[in-house]
XYZ file of C-alpha atoms in Angstrom:
475
model
C 83.458 124.850 94.460
C 85.305 127.580 95.927
C 87.531 129.660 93.683
C 90.567 129.653 96.142
C 90.440 125.881 96.333
C 94.279 124.494 96.107
C 96.276 121.455 95.198
C 99.532 120.577 96.761
C 101.940 118.626 94.406
C 104.269 116.543 97.408
C 107.917 115.500 96.534
C 108.832 111.814 96.518
C 112.617 112.798 97.245
C 111.648 114.445 100.501
C 108.106 114.370 101.328
C 107.668 118.067 101.533
C 105.338 120.501 99.311
C 107.322 121.312 96.647
C 104.377 123.881 94.474
C 100.955 124.892 95.349
C 98.753 125.938 92.580
C 94.766 126.934 92.452
C 92.261 124.811 90.693
C 90.941 126.363 87.655
C 87.098 127.533 89.320
C 84.180 126.764 86.412
C 83.906 130.792 85.259
C 87.651 130.114 84.149
C 86.894 126.587 82.500
C 83.660 128.467 80.667
C 86.450 131.517 79.683
C 89.246 128.681 78.455
C 86.371 126.982 75.991
C 85.080 129.750 74.659
C 88.529 130.936 73.908
C 89.193 127.554 72.890
C 86.182 127.252 70.061
C 87.066 131.125 68.587
C 90.893 130.130 67.955
C 90.231 127.216 66.811
C 87.850 128.145 63.746
C 90.861 130.597 62.730
C 93.658 127.996 63.428
C 92.050 125.652 60.868
C 92.299 127.893 58.164
C 95.859 128.542 58.565
C 98.046 126.653 56.421
C 99.615 123.167 56.995
C 103.076 124.216 56.944
C 102.017 127.303 59.807
C 101.120 125.136 62.097
C 104.510 122.922 61.733
C 106.505 126.164 61.610
C 104.321 127.236 65.114
C 105.127 124.054 66.969
C 108.423 123.820 65.937
C 109.566 126.975 67.451
C 107.411 125.027 70.685
C 109.477 122.826 70.617
C 112.599 124.480 69.958
C 111.891 126.754 73.200
C 111.504 123.717 75.409
C 115.122 122.002 74.296
C 116.640 125.335 75.350
C 114.895 125.009 79.256
C 115.969 121.398 78.960
C 118.098 121.720 82.787
C 115.302 123.838 83.887
C 112.515 121.190 82.913
C 114.381 118.361 83.699
C 114.701 119.280 87.190
C 111.497 120.243 87.857
C 110.638 116.665 86.245
C 112.791 115.246 88.735
C 111.610 117.308 91.629
C 107.999 116.349 90.766
C 108.116 112.585 90.009
C 112.061 111.942 91.837
C 113.253 110.278 88.389
C 116.938 110.830 88.219
C 118.138 114.447 87.181
C 119.796 112.914 84.016
C 117.672 111.148 83.510
C 114.783 113.580 83.679
C 116.701 116.011 81.079
C 116.827 113.698 78.392
C 113.000 113.490 78.608
C 112.847 116.909 76.843
C 115.268 115.942 73.982
C 113.116 113.025 73.138
C 110.342 114.536 73.608
C 111.485 116.991 70.712
C 112.414 113.792 68.697
C 109.002 112.499 68.809
C 107.616 115.736 68.076
C 110.053 115.852 64.730
C 109.204 113.330 63.466
C 105.109 113.929 63.736
C 105.719 116.902 62.170
C 107.746 115.459 59.081
C 104.842 113.282 58.253
C 102.358 115.630 59.280
C 102.000 116.875 55.096
C 101.414 112.393 53.809
C 99.059 111.840 56.919
C 97.001 114.694 56.486
C 96.739 114.740 52.361
C 93.858 113.946 50.913
C 93.245 110.144 49.683
C 94.084 109.524 45.954
C 91.387 108.331 44.639
C 90.866 106.634 41.005
C 89.213 109.353 38.215
C 85.505 108.704 37.237
C 84.847 110.674 33.971
C 82.069 113.202 34.760
C 82.945 113.424 38.744
C 85.476 115.355 40.921
C 85.232 113.103 43.888
C 88.008 113.728 46.825
C 88.267 112.281 50.362
C 89.592 114.549 53.023
C 90.691 114.898 56.885
C 89.502 117.418 59.171
C 89.904 118.402 62.539
C 87.794 117.129 65.065
C 87.348 120.621 66.816
C 88.635 120.378 70.203
C 90.890 117.917 71.760
C 91.206 117.090 75.941
C 94.339 115.240 76.721
C 94.585 114.123 79.933
C 98.186 113.216 80.961
C 100.107 111.334 83.267
C 102.840 111.771 85.599
C 105.399 108.801 84.572
C 106.574 110.381 81.425
C 104.717 113.689 81.732
C 106.138 115.269 78.527
C 106.232 112.532 76.493
C 102.519 111.070 76.848
C 101.250 114.271 76.516
C 103.264 115.447 73.209
C 101.803 111.860 71.926
C 98.819 113.406 71.126
C 99.351 116.875 71.642
C 101.593 117.674 68.701
C 99.161 116.161 65.810
C 96.145 117.465 67.461
C 97.683 120.979 66.842
C 99.291 120.367 63.467
C 95.744 119.257 61.904
C 94.151 122.107 63.428
C 92.548 121.056 66.244
C 92.689 123.535 69.574
C 94.012 121.318 72.516
C 92.674 121.546 76.353
C 95.676 119.823 78.493
C 94.691 118.344 81.736
C 97.706 117.435 83.692
C 98.514 114.969 86.138
C 98.573 117.254 90.046
C 101.470 115.473 90.361
C 103.536 117.166 87.278
C 101.542 120.435 86.995
C 104.991 122.407 86.250
C 105.141 120.566 82.688
C 101.571 121.485 81.781
C 102.694 125.306 82.858
C 105.957 124.492 80.198
C 104.444 123.437 77.056
C 102.303 126.539 77.272
C 105.306 128.743 77.851
C 106.505 126.980 74.851
C 103.846 127.889 72.779
C 103.755 131.289 73.908
C 106.828 131.890 73.310
C 106.538 130.003 69.499
C 103.444 132.812 69.189
C 101.243 130.658 69.302
C 97.717 132.610 68.211
C 96.305 132.758 71.769
C 93.850 130.033 72.997
C 95.161 127.039 70.338
C 96.503 125.626 73.334
C 95.091 125.905 77.092
C 95.662 124.278 79.771
C 93.519 123.916 83.249
C 94.750 122.800 86.611
C 91.374 120.621 87.630
C 89.904 118.931 90.530
C 87.773 115.227 89.731
C 84.468 116.470 89.518
C 85.185 119.904 87.193
C 87.495 117.144 85.452
C 84.359 114.937 84.282
C 82.425 117.913 83.953
C 84.590 119.005 80.925
C 85.106 115.797 79.653
C 81.409 116.321 78.675
C 81.450 119.970 77.983
C 79.367 120.049 74.215
C 82.549 122.630 72.995
C 84.635 119.053 73.565
C 85.097 116.450 70.367
C 87.716 114.415 71.485
C 89.400 113.143 74.495
C 92.809 111.636 75.246
C 93.341 110.005 78.443
C 96.600 108.318 79.570
C 96.108 106.347 83.258
C 94.740 103.530 84.904
C 92.192 101.057 84.223
C 89.885 102.206 86.867
C 90.135 105.982 85.541
C 89.424 104.948 81.671
C 86.252 102.445 82.952
C 85.012 106.132 84.946
C 85.701 108.024 81.962
C 83.855 105.832 79.051
C 81.092 105.639 81.521
C 81.053 109.399 81.918
C 81.117 110.284 78.331
C 78.531 106.902 77.520
C 75.776 108.698 74.934
C 77.569 112.062 74.269
C 79.100 110.874 71.147
C 82.873 112.067 71.611
C 85.754 110.003 70.090
C 88.507 108.732 72.661
C 91.595 107.097 72.614
C 92.473 105.468 75.901
C 96.073 104.527 77.110
C 95.278 102.709 80.002
C 97.518 99.171 82.611
C 99.884 97.137 81.846
C 101.279 93.805 82.732
C 104.081 93.664 79.691
C 106.474 90.449 79.746
C 109.413 89.708 78.048
C 110.134 85.755 77.348
C 114.260 84.930 76.863
C 115.005 81.897 73.993
C 117.321 79.732 74.417
C 118.723 81.010 71.102
C 118.950 84.591 72.831
C 122.130 85.896 73.327
C 121.996 85.980 76.957
C 123.895 89.138 77.560
C 122.578 91.240 75.708
C 118.527 89.974 76.182
C 119.506 90.135 80.010
C 120.710 93.952 80.203
C 117.814 95.006 77.807
C 115.265 93.528 80.020
C 116.680 95.031 83.633
C 116.889 98.193 81.883
C 113.086 97.915 80.741
C 111.747 96.310 83.988
C 113.486 98.907 86.423
C 113.682 102.419 84.084
C 112.221 105.070 85.478
C 112.199 102.747 89.366
C 109.682 100.617 87.142
C 107.055 103.165 86.627
C 107.106 102.683 82.611
C 103.692 102.220 80.508
C 105.386 99.859 78.670
C 107.997 98.366 81.658
C 108.869 94.936 82.067
C 106.670 93.294 84.644
C 107.371 89.958 84.284
C 109.880 87.862 82.632
C 109.815 84.226 81.145
C 112.768 82.344 80.515
C 113.400 78.415 78.484
C 114.587 76.068 81.185
C 117.690 75.724 79.086
C 118.865 79.137 79.642
C 117.615 79.997 82.887
C 120.458 78.407 85.352
C 122.154 80.957 83.583
C 120.315 83.961 82.970
C 119.199 84.194 86.537
C 122.979 84.880 88.124
C 123.125 87.526 85.305
C 119.721 89.109 86.041
C 120.788 89.233 89.442
C 124.210 90.691 89.530
C 122.778 93.757 86.908
C 120.283 94.940 89.235
C 122.739 95.096 91.927
C 124.739 97.420 90.082
C 121.757 100.094 90.676
C 121.783 102.630 93.081
C 119.148 103.514 95.005
C 118.929 107.238 96.191
C 118.214 111.129 95.777
C 117.556 111.423 92.187
C 120.492 114.704 92.326
C 123.321 112.711 93.553
C 125.195 112.212 89.790
C 125.809 108.170 90.875
C 122.085 107.592 91.431
C 120.516 105.050 88.758
C 117.138 104.197 90.747
C 115.280 106.832 92.049
C 112.064 107.338 94.758
C 108.889 105.922 93.338
C 106.178 108.460 92.973
C 105.085 108.540 96.513
C 104.983 106.725 99.651
C 101.687 105.360 99.201
C 102.847 103.642 95.829
C 105.801 102.115 96.824
C 103.956 101.050 99.800
C 101.674 99.427 97.583
C 104.124 97.446 95.871
C 106.207 96.541 99.051
C 102.442 94.815 99.728
C 102.473 92.745 96.567
C 105.981 91.276 96.917
C 105.213 90.460 100.299
C 101.683 88.619 99.676
C 104.015 86.832 96.810
C 106.393 85.531 99.065
C 103.693 84.917 101.467
C 102.472 82.016 98.647
C 105.587 80.458 98.148
C 107.791 83.230 96.370
C 111.462 84.183 96.811
C 113.066 87.431 97.071
C 116.588 87.425 95.751
C 118.114 90.978 96.604
C 118.636 92.465 100.486
C 116.878 95.350 100.383
C 120.233 96.237 102.487
C 122.461 96.105 99.718
C 121.260 99.386 98.551
C 121.509 101.137 102.301
C 124.306 102.892 101.099
C 125.157 106.127 103.857
C 128.025 107.158 102.150
C 125.931 107.762 99.407
C 123.025 109.260 100.239
C 123.983 111.477 104.203
C 121.411 111.263 105.653
C 120.759 107.459 105.249
C 117.280 107.292 103.051
C 114.381 105.470 104.549
C 114.014 102.000 102.369
C 110.969 99.967 102.375
C 109.376 101.554 104.815
C 105.393 102.158 104.335
C 106.004 106.461 104.740
C 109.101 106.584 102.142
C 108.561 106.715 98.442
C 111.886 104.770 98.493
C 111.701 100.862 97.769
C 114.770 98.681 96.480
C 114.685 96.898 93.549
C 113.523 93.610 93.604
C 113.979 89.715 91.750
C 111.316 87.178 92.887
C 111.566 83.334 91.546
C 109.238 80.338 92.378
C 106.940 82.905 91.125
C 102.855 81.442 89.257
C 99.863 83.007 87.799
C 97.797 82.422 91.208
C 99.935 85.312 92.379
C 98.740 89.020 91.641
C 102.529 89.875 91.241
C 102.198 88.194 87.954
C 98.935 89.188 86.610
C 97.924 92.593 88.219
C 99.789 95.681 87.470
C 102.665 96.297 90.103
C 104.070 99.659 88.100
C 107.205 99.482 90.631
C 111.161 98.679 90.690
C 110.352 94.549 90.970
C 110.693 91.798 88.194
C 109.100 88.189 88.826
C 110.756 85.721 86.835
C 109.261 82.398 85.918
C 110.937 79.145 84.219
C 109.345 78.241 80.794
C 109.552 75.070 79.258
C 109.058 75.979 75.791
C 108.169 78.943 73.421
C 104.203 76.966 73.205
C 103.983 77.643 77.348
C 105.706 81.062 76.888
C 102.649 82.620 74.655
C 99.884 80.778 76.485
C 101.356 82.788 79.537
C 102.081 86.094 77.902
C 98.607 85.776 76.498
C 97.305 85.062 79.655
C 96.492 88.386 81.042
C 93.613 90.982 81.004
C 96.118 93.735 79.415
C 97.790 93.602 75.622
C 100.188 96.492 75.750
C 103.491 95.316 74.757
C 105.429 91.868 74.657
C 108.779 91.187 74.105
C 110.676 88.208 72.680
C 114.663 87.638 72.861
C 116.149 84.758 69.944
C 117.410 85.015 66.712
C 115.254 86.847 64.329
C 113.486 83.987 62.771
C 110.203 81.640 61.366
C 110.301 80.898 64.780
C 110.233 84.595 66.897
C 107.675 85.661 64.072
C 105.392 82.620 64.196
C 105.508 83.385 67.921
C 104.548 87.391 67.504
C 102.081 86.642 65.542
C 100.261 84.663 68.446
C 101.123 87.714 70.896
C 97.688 89.108 71.897
C 99.274 92.525 72.127
C 99.428 95.947 70.771
C 102.977 95.898 69.806
C 106.059 93.036 69.852
C 109.736 93.427 70.535
C 112.409 91.431 69.315
C 115.832 92.215 71.398
C 114.539 95.086 72.724
C 111.415 96.781 74.707
C 110.440 99.641 76.913
C 110.421 101.760 73.294
C 108.063 103.745 71.398
C 109.371 104.188 67.687
C 107.159 107.790 66.254
C 106.961 105.749 62.582
C 104.956 102.985 64.632
C 101.107 103.226 65.728
C 101.429 102.992 69.919
C 98.034 101.120 71.088
C 96.883 98.293 73.292
C 94.189 95.751 73.384
C 92.148 94.273 76.331
C 92.480 96.500 79.209
C 95.522 98.155 77.880
C 92.655 100.658 76.584
C 91.678 101.492 73.024
C 92.827 104.096 69.485
C 96.369 104.594 68.922
C 98.764 107.688 68.741
C 101.956 108.632 66.506
C 102.841 107.088 63.752
C 101.356 108.701 60.205
C 97.909 106.547 61.447
C 98.109 108.503 64.637
C 96.777 111.897 62.547
C 93.474 109.507 62.143
C 92.502 109.914 65.346
C 92.444 113.704 65.392
C 90.858 114.055 62.232
C 87.969 112.774 60.998
C 87.036 111.738 56.880
C 84.927 114.076 55.135
C 83.888 113.079 51.732
C 83.137 115.498 48.312
C 81.092 113.672 46.024
C 80.975 115.721 42.749
C 78.849 115.011 39.891
C 79.556 117.395 36.154
C 82.653 119.227 38.090
C 86.089 119.195 35.661
């Protein structure tokens, strides 16, 4: 690979080059690994309280740069500016929780006393952790693993999406400002080939990937036989179900936000909705009216609540899925021209065209599980809605999926909903909310949504290994 090979980040806002960066060459990769090994050997010997303090300072720096970081996120992946800025503060809140629970999560296990023995079970760092982060929540997805990995005593190498390279640079600057020892946290801008080579490097002990199922399969295949640990957060087709006893107003508001926030490009965004037949006719007009309130536009416009998708190609793929569903009998309930507002967007935006990242939100009815829009990941501002006649049918349809990240039930907190929740084949079940990560709970998926977990006390288990001390004859 040439030392001057570069990549470009095309902003979905105007479809123009926003920045260019050189890819790291093999010499730089080797130097990064060498520095990381040396730094981690000293870093893991620091007191836990010292490691926590470094990370806290880094998060405080990010908070001080919230507006600048938010603007970079906005221009790199298209999220409305105020929402992009909010990601910084949510990242800090999440990191703070993981820092607060670090001592209890990493404490030695409490073992029963045995006369004549001094046995203990402790958690030790794995060594070097490679984090591969995506563009859709470029700070939140990365920090889920970076903070516990560092606090546990590991070194971290971050490979961020080429769509959001500035987020890796901001995190590196934050740790630099916190005076983190050099080499403990590093990032590399890598092409696909070099990423694969780094994955299998003997110095890397653990790999964290948030990405597509296809990439997850490729990573698993590359790591076969290398005996590394791995955490994968992959695709999703998350469902919501509104029961007859649900508070319809709050349920609709929650589902619509969960489906369309971030232009539908959320890991656990709602991609299919089931409504009980008793309340279907009441809910559907409420949903349509709620979606009509969105304002599609330039992300820096203060009135914009829905920005472009990450790139024109992604918008085109979602539009194709919508058109295929319509050809199979689905009905589109929104006219995209509702979202062409020349007064707000001057000059007018190109919406729902093959060369534009701006895609109008859509509601589809008359859908079924023979349609890709109900079974394949969409990752866009589309909500297919299906009527069901019972809780049992809702559970069966929710589970009729290759994915298993989250599912949401809307109704009373009762024995019925708890029984339904126990039957859902997902990593997280929500009741009366959706599309949210509570850092006190483990974030995990099953089936094609991946394996492993992060966040909560348990999140520290994935970046450490147990070590047993069986000492006989010790006081």
